[in-house]
């Protein structure tokens, strides 16, 4: 089987799906690796490094023609979709709950789509394949660095001859310092790092399927927002991370909360996207300063701004999943397997993931001949 590593073309995307170290490991499993020329340049990985690891450097046209499996970080561009052929597979973070029409298109072309961002997260053995977590780790680190760079004072306590600088009060909303998360299990994780966990008296719990957070009801959102206002106002820096797969991110920092914060405070909204954000007035990829002096940074693909670290982590995720799904040198699709039931979106000309099917009009499903086959939400 031949696996092809594409050169990412999305604006600002500098990650690559596979790093040279993973090439040798996949070859041991009978997988030949093709790398599109220049694929690793954004992460400072040269074609010669891939070649030295045993990969074959090819053009984009050759890669789509010869590869059995296409490895990507994000969803393939529209022109790349046209190059995919029946029986070919594409593995990446395809965001099928946000772009279900892409899934329908891939199904119609007879392409098998495997999306790492639908990985079941309650199974211990999926941890090495959990790309959302690995990329969130990178993004969380960078968010703190971005916040510290924007904040007008020091983060740590500093005692100098020129005086004492009090430490900044930092609040992380969504998962981890002071921290709050709608999933109660996160309390232990936050405290294990020596941070303080904020417990709301509203008692909102949003445990969803597969280890993801569920969307809150209108009443739960209001109760959460009302109680968070006071906590937010007492902090200098707030980092928000809350997301719900395929849904608008929850609004955590309201206009009232912004008005209660002190001038010079900084907010990094990691939930900012085209669907919305965690902070009132935040815009993805933009920095906004409110009338009362609060800086709101709409984080936009932070992992891509640390391409080497992010690519190394993602490479381990995708290589582990590919190896798991490979049998006798070929991709073996089995949607009765609990891991594949989550990540396999299309196969055999059909959409085989129930969560994605529900997002498409019934007539689209009939036109594409899709149905649900042994899947899990």
Coordinates of N, CA and C in Angstrom, one line a residue, residues 16 68 110 202 228 257 331:
X16 N 2.4 19.5 8.5 CA 2.4 18.4 7.6 C 2.0 17.2 8.3
X68 N -2.6 5.1 -2.6 CA -3.8 4.4 -2.2 C -4.5 5.2 -1.1
X110 N -16.8 7.7 -4.4 CA -16.3 6.3 -4.0 C -15.1 6.4 -3.2
X202 N -24.2 26.5 39.9 CA -25.3 26.1 38.9 C -25.2 24.6 38.6
X228 N -20.3 33.0 35.8 CA -18.9 33.2 35.4 C -18.4 34.7 35.4
X257 N -19.6 40.6 31.1 CA -18.3 40.1 31.7 C -17.2 41.0 31.2
X331 N -5.4 -1.2 3.5 CA -6.3 -0.6 4.4 C -7.5 -1.5 4.6

